CSV table of C-alpha atoms and ligand atoms in Angstrom, one decimal:
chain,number,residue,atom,x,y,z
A,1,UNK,CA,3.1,1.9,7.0
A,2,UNK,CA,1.7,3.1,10.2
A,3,UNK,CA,2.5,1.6,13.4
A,4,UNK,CA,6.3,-0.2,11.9
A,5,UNK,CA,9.3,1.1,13.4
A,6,UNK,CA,12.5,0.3,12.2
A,7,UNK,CA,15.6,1.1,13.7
A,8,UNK,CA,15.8,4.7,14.2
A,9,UNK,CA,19.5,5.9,13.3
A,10,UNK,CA,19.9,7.4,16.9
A,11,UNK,CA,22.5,6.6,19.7
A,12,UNK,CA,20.7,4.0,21.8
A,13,UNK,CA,21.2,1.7,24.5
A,14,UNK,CA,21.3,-2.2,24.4
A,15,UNK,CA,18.7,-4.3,26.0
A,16,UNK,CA,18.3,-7.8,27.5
A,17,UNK,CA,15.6,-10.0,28.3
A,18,UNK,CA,17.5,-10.9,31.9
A,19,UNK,CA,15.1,-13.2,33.1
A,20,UNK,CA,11.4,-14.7,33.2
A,21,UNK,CA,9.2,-16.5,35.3
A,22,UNK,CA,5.5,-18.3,35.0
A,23,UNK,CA,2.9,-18.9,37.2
A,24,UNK,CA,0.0,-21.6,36.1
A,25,UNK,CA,-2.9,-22.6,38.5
A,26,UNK,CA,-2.8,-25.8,39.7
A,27,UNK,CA,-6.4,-26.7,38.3
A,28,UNK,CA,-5.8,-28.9,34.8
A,29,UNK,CA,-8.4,-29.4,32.9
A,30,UNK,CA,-8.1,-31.7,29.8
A,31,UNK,CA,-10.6,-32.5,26.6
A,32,UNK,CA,-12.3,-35.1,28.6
A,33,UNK,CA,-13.1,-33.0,31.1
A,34,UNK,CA,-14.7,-30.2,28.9
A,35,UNK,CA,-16.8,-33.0,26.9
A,36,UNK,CA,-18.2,-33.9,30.3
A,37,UNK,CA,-20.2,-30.6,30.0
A,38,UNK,CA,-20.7,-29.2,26.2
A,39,UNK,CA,-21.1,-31.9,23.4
A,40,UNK,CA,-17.9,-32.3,22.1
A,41,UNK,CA,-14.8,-34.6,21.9
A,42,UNK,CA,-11.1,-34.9,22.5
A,43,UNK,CA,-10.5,-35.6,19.5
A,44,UNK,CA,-12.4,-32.5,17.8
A,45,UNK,CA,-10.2,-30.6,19.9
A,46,UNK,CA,-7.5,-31.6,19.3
A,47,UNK,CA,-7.7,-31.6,15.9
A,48,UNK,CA,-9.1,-29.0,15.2
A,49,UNK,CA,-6.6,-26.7,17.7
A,50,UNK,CA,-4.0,-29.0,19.0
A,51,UNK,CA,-5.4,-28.1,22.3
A,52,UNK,CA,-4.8,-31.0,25.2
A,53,UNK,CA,-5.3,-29.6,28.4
A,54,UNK,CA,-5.3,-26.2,30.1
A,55,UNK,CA,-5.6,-24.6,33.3
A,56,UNK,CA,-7.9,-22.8,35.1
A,57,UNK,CA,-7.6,-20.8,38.0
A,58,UNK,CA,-9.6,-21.6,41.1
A,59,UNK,CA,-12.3,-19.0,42.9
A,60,UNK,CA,-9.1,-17.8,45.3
A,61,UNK,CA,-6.8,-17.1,42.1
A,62,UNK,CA,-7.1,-13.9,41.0
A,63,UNK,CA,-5.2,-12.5,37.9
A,64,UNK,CA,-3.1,-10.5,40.5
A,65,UNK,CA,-2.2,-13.4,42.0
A,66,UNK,CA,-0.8,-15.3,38.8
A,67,UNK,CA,0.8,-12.1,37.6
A,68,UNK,CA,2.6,-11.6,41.0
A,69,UNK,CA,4.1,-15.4,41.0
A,70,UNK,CA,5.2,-14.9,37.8
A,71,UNK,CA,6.6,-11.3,38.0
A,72,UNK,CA,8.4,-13.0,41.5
A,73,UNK,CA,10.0,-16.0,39.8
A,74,UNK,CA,11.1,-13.8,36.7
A,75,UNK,CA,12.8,-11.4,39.5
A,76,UNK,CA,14.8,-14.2,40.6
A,77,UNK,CA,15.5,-15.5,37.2
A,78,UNK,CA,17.3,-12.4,36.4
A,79,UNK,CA,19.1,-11.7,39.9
A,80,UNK,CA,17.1,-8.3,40.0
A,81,UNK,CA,15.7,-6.9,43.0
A,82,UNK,CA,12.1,-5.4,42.7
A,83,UNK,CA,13.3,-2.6,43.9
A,84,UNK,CA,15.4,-1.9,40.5
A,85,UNK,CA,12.3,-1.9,38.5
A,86,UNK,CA,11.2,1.6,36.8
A,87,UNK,CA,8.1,0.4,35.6
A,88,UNK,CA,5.7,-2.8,35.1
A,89,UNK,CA,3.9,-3.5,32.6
A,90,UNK,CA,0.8,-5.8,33.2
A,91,UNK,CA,-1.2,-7.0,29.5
A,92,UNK,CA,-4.4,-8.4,30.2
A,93,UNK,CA,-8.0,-8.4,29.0
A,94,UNK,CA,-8.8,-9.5,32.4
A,95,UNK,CA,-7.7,-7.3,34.8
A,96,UNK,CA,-9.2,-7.2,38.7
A,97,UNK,CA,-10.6,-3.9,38.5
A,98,UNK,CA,-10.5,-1.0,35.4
A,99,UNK,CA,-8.7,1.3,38.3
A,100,UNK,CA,-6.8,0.8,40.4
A,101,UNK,CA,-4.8,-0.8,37.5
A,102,UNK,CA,-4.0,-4.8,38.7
A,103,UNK,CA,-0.4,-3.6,37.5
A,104,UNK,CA,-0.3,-0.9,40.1
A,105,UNK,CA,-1.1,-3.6,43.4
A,106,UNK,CA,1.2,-6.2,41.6
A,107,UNK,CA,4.1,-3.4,42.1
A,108,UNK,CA,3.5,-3.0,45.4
A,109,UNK,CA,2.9,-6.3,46.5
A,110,UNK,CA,6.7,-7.3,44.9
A,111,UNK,CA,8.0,-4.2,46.8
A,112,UNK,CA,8.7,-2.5,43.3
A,113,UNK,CA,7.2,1.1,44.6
A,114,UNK,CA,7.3,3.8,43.2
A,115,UNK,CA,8.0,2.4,39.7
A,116,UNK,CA,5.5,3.5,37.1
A,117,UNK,CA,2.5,0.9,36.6
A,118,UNK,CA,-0.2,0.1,34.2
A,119,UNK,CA,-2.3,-2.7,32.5
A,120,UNK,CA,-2.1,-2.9,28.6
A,121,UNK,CA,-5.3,-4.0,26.6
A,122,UNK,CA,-4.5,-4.9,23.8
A,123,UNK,CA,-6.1,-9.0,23.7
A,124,UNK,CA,-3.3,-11.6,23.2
A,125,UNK,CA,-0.9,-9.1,21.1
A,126,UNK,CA,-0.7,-7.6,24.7
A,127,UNK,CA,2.3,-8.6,25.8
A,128,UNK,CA,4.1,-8.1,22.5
A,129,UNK,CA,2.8,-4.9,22.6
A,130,UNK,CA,4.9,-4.3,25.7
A,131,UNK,CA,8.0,-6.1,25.2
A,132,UNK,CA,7.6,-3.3,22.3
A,133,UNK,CA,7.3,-0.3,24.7
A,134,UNK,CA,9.7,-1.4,27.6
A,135,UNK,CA,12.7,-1.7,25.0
A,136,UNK,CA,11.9,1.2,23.2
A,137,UNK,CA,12.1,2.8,26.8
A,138,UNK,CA,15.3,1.1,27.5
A,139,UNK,CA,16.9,1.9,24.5
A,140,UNK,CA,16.2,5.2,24.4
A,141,UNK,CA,17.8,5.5,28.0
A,142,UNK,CA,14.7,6.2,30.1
A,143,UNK,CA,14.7,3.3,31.8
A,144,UNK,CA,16.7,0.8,33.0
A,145,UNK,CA,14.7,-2.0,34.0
A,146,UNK,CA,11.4,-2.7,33.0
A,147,UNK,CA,8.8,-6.2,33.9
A,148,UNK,CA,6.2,-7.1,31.3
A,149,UNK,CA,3.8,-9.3,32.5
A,150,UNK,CA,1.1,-10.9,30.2
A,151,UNK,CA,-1.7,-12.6,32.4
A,152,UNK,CA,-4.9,-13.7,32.2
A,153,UNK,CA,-8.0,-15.6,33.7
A,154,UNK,CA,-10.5,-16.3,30.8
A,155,UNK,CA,-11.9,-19.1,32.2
A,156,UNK,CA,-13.5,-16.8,34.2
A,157,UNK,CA,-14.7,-15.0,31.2
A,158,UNK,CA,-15.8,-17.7,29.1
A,159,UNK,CA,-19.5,-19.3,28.8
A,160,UNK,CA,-18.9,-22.6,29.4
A,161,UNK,CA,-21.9,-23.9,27.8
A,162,UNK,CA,-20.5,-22.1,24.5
A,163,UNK,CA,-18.2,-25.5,22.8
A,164,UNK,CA,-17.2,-23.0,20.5
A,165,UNK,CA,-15.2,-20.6,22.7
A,166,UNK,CA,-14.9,-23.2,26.2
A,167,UNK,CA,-12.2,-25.1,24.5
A,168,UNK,CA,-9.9,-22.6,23.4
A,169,UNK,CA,-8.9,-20.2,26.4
A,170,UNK,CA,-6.9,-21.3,29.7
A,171,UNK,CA,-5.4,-19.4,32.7
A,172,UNK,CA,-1.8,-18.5,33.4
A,173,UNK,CA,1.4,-15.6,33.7
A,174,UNK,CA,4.0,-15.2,32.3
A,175,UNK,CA,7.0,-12.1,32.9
A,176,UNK,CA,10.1,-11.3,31.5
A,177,UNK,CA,12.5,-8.3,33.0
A,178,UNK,CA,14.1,-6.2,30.1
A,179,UNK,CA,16.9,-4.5,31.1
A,180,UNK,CA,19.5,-2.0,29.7
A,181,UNK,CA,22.9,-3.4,28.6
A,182,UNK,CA,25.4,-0.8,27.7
A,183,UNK,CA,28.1,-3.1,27.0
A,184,UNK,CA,26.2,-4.6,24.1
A,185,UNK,CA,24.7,-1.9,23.0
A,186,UNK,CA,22.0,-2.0,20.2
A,187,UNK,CA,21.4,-4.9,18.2
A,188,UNK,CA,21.9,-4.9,13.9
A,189,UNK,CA,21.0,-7.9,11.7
A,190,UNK,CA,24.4,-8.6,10.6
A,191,UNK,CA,26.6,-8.2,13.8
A,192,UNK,CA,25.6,-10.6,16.7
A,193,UNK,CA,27.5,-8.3,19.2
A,194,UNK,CA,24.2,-5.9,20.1
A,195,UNK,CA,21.3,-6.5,22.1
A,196,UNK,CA,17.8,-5.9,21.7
A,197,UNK,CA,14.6,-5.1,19.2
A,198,UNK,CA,15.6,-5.0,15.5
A,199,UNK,CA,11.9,-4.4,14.0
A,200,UNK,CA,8.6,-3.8,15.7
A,201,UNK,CA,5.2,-3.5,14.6
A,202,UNK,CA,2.1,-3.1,16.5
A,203,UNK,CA,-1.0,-2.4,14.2
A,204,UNK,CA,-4.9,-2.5,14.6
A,205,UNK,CA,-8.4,-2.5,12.8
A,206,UNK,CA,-11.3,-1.5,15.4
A,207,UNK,CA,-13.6,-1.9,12.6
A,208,UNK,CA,-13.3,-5.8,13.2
A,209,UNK,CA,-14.5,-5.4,16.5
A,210,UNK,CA,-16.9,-7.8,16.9
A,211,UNK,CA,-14.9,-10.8,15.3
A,212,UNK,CA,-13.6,-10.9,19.4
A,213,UNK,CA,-15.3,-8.9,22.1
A,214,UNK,CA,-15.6,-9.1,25.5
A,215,UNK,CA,-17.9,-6.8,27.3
A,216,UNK,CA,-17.8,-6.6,31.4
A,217,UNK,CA,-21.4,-6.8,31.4
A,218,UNK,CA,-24.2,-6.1,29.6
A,219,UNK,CA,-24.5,-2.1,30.5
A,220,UNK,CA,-21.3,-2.3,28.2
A,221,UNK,CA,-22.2,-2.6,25.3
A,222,UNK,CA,-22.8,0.8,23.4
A,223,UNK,CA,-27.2,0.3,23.0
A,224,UNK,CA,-27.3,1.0,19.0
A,225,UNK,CA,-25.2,-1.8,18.8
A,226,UNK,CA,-27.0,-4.6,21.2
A,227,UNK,CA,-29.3,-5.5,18.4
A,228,UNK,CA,-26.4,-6.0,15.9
A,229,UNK,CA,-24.4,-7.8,17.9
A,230,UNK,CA,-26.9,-10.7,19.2
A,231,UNK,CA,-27.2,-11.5,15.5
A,232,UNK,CA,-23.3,-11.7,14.7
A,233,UNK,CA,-22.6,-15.2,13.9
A,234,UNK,CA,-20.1,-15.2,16.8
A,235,UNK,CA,-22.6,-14.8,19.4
A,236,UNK,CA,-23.4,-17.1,22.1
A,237,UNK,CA,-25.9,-15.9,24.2
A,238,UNK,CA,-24.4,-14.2,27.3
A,239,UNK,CA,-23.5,-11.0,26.6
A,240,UNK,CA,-21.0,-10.4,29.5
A,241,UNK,CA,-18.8,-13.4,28.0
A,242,UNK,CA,-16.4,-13.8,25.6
A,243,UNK,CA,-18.0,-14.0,22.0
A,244,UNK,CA,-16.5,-14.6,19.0
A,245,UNK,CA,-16.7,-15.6,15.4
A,246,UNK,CA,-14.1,-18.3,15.1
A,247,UNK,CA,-13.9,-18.6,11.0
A,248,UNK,CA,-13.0,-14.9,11.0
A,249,UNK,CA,-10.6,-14.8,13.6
A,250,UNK,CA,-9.4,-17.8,12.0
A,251,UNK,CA,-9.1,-16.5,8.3
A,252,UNK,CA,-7.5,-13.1,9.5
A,253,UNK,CA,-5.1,-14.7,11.8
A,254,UNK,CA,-3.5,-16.8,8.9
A,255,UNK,CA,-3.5,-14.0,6.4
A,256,UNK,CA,-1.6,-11.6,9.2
A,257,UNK,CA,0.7,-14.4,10.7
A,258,UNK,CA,2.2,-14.4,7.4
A,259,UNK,CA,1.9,-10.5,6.8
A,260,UNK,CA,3.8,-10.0,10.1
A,261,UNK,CA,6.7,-12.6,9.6
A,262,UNK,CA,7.0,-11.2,5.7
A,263,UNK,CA,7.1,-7.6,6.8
A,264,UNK,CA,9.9,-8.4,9.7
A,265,UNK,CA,11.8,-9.8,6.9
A,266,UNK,CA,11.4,-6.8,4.4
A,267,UNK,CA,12.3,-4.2,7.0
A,268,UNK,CA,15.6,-6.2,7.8
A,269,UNK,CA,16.7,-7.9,5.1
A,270,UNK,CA,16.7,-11.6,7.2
A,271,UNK,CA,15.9,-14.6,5.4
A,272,UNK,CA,13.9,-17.3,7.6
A,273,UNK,CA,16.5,-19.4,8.1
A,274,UNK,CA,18.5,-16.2,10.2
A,275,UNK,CA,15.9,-16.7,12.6
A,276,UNK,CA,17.1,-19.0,15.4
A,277,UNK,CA,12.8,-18.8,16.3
A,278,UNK,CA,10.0,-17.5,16.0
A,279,UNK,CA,7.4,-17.3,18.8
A,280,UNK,CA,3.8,-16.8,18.2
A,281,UNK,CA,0.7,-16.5,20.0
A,282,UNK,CA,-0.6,-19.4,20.7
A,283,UNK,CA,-4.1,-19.1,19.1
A,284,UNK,CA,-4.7,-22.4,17.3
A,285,UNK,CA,-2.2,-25.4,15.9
A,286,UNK,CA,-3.6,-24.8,12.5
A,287,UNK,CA,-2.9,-21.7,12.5
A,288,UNK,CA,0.7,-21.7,12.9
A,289,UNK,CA,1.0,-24.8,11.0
A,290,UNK,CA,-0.2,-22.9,7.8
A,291,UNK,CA,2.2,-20.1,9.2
A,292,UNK,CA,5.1,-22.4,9.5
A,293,UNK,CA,4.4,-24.0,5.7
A,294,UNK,CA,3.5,-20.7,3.9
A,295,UNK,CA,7.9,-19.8,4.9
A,296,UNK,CA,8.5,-23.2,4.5
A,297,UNK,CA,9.8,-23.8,7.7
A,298,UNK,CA,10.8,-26.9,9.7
A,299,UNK,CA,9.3,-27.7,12.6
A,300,UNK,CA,11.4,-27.0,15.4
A,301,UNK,CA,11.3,-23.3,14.1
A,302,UNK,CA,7.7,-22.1,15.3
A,303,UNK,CA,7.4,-22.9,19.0
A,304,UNK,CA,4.2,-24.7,19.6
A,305,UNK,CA,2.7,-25.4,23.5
A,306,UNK,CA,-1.0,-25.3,22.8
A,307,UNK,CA,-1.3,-28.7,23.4
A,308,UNK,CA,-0.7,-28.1,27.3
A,309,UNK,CA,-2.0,-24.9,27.9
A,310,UNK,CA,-4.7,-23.5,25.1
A,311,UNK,CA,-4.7,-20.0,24.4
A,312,UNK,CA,-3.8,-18.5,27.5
A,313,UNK,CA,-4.1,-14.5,25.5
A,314,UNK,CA,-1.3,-12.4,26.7
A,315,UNK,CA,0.1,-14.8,28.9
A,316,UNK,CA,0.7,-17.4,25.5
A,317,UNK,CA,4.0,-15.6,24.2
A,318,UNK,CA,5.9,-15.2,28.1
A,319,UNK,CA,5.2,-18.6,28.7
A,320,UNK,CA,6.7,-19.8,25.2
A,321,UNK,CA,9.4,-17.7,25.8
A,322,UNK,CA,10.2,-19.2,29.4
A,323,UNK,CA,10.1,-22.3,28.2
A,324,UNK,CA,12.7,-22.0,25.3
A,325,UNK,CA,15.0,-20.0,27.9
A,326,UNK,CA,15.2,-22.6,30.4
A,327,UNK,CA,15.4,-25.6,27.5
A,328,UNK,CA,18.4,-23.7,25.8
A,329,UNK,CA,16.0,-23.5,22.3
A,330,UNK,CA,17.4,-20.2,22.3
A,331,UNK,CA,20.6,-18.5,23.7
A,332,UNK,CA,22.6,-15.1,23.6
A,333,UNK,CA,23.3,-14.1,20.4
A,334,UNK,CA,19.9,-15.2,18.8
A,335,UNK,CA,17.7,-13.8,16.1
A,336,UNK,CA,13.8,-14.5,17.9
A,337,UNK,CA,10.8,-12.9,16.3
A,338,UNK,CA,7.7,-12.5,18.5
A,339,UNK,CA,4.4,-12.3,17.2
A,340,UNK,CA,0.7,-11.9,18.1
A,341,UNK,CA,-2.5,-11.4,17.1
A,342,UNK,CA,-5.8,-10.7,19.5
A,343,UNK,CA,-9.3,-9.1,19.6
A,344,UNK,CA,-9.6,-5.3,18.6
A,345,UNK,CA,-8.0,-6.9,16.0
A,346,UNK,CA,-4.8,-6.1,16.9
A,347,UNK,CA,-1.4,-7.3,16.3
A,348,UNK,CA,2.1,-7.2,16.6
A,349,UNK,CA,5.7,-8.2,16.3
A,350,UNK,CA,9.5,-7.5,17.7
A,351,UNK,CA,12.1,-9.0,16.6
A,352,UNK,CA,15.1,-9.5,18.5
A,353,UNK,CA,18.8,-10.6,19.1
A,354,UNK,CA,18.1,-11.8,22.6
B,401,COA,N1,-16.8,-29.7,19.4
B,401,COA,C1,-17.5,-30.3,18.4
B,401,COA,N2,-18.0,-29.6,17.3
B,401,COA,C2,-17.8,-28.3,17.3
B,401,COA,C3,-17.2,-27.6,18.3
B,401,COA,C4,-16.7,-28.3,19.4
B,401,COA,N3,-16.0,-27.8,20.4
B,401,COA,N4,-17.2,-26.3,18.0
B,401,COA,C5,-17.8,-26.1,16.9
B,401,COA,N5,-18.2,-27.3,16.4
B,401,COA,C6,-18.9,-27.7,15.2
B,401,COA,C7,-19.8,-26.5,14.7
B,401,COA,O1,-21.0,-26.4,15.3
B,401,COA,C8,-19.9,-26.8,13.2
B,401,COA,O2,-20.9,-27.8,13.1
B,401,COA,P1,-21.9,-27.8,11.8
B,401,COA,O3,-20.9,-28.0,10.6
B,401,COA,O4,-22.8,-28.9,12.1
B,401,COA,O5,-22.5,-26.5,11.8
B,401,COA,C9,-18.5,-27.5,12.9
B,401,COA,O6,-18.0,-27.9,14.2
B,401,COA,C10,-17.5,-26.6,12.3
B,401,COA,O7,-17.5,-25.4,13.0
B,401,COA,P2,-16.5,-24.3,12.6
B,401,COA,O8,-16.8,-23.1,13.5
B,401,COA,O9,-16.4,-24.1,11.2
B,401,COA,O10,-15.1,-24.9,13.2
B,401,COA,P3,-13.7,-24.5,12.9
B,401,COA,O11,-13.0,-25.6,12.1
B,401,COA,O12,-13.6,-23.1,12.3
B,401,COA,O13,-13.0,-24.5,14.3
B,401,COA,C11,-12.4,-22.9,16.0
B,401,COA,C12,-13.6,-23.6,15.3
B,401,COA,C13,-13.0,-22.0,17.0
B,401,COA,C14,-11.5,-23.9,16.6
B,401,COA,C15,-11.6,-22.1,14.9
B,401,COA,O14,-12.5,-21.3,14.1
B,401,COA,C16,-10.6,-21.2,15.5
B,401,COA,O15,-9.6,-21.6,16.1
B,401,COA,N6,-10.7,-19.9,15.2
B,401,COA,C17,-9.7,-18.9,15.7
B,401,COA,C18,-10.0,-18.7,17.2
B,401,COA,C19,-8.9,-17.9,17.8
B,401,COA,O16,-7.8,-18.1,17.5
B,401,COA,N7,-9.3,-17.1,18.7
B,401,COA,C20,-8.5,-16.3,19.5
B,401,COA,C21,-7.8,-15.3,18.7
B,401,COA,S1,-6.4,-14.7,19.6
């Protein structure tokens, strides 16, 4: 199928996710809080997404400065100096500016100049989409060391008058630093010795555009389609927010959830119960519940943090995957798939022995 990759039968490298960091803003912002404005409940919420609280940067918080802290801390994590870096990789939907890239001044700021620099858009597959491209970089010997940041400020991007869309997003960054691991070299199914991505998929359908947009402002939107798009179910009346049509996302995030973690299978010949994990954007509880049932799986085998953070787009998956590194829910040696879906639609998986 277009867009899958499996292993390429080519002398490659091992690679390691070495360390990661996060960066939330302090600002938390629970159900209550959000009922106080738009008519709705904690308990809608939180049944109807698992979602508790969330975060939400302040007006002196930029995405720059969540995606630094994080990139900083994940540095530290894994005992690398900036200076080692080759390239970062910054997914967001909500960058600073369209150029210079926010990926670009992050670099500098860290001291990782000259490496190479850039934002990913791809929605909330983002950063799976780029734990893709840095360890194909790695393992193809290209580079060496490689941060992938997802971060994001919705909140700022949101119409907070909209309950249907207010509720869902939150603010934060999240980084991990791949890096290249000769010793191990690359990782197979059956042998735990080698490190790295197994299976990757990253797909999309631009036809389903407007299940999920989010124009800069209202000049950006392509004028044939203004009248279309003000009578889309999903719309919410302010055209330089977020809109969306939450039944479709909904729908298509089930059915590909459980495309992506069948077609991982398929191209490798696990089983579901090989998998120490799988981590999945954190869209809605409901959604990974079904997930999670559809494979039969227990509980603790579909990390869930919803509850505290929302959907946090490309920063959902790095902040899941911090979290289960510094619990010891997964350790060297581990089969962990990654998966996402976001606006565009897009979507995306790598699997890997961590
Ligand atoms: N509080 C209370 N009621 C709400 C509400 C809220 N925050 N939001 C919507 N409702 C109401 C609707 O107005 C509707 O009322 P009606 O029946 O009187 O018309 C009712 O609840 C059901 O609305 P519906 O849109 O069918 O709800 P839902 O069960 O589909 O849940 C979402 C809405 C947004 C939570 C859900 O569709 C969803 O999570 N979709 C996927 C979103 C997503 O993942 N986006 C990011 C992709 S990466």
């Amino acid at each position: 199928m277009p867009g899958r990759v499996t292993t390429p039968d080519v002398q490659r490298l091992g690679v390691r996710i070495a360390g990661t960091g996060v960066c939330l803003p302090p600002r938390r912002v629970s159900n209550h809080d959000i009922a106080q404005r738009v008519d709705t409940s904690d308990d809608w919420i939180t049944k109807r997404t698992g979602i508790q609280t969330r975060y939400f940067a302040d007006d002196a918080t930029t995405v720059r400065d969540l995606a630094r802290d994080a990139l900083l801390a994940a540095l530290e994590d894994a005992k690398v100096e900036a200076s080692d870096l080759d390239l970062v990789i910054l997914a967001t939907i909500t960058p600073e500016m369209a150029c210079p890239s926010t990926a670009a001044r992050v670099a500098a700021e860290v001291g990782a100049t000259p490496a190479g620099a850039f934002d990913l858009a791809a929605a909330c597959s983002g950063f799976v989409y780029g734990l893709n491209l840095a360890s194909s970089l790695i393992e193809s010997g290209r580079n060496r060391c490689v941060a992938v940041i997802g971060a994001e400020t919705l909140s700022r991007h949101v119409n907070h008058d909209d309950r249907r869309t207010c509720i869902l997003f939150g603010d934060a960054a999240g980084c991990a630093i791949l890096r290249a691991d000769e010793d191990a070299g690359p990782p197979s199914a059956t042998a735990s010795g080698g490190r790295g991505v197994l299976h990757q998929a990253m797909h999309s359908r631009g036809e389903l555009w407007s299940a999920l947009y989010m124009p800069r402002a209202n000049k950006h939107i392509p004028p044939e389609l203004d009248p279309a798009v003000t009578t889309e179910p999903g719309w919410n009346g302010q055209l330089d927010a977020l809109q969306m049509h939450g039944q479709e996302v909904f729908k298509f995030a089930v059915i590909q959830t459980c495309d992506m973690i069948q077609e991982a299978l398929d191209a490798t010949g696990l089983k579901p119960d090989d998998l120490k994990l799988i981590i999945p954007h954190q869209s809605n509880q409901r959604i990974m519940a079904t997930a999670r049932d559809r494979f039969g799986l227990p509980k603790d085998k579909l990390y869930i943090n919803i509850d505290r953070f929302g959907n946090t787009s490309a920063a959902s998956v790095p902040l899941c995957l911090h979290e289960c590194r510094t619990q010891g829910k997964i350790t060297d040696g581990d089969l962990v798939l990654f998966l996402a879906i976001g606006g565009g639609m897009t979507w995306s998986t790598s699997l890997w022995r961590v």
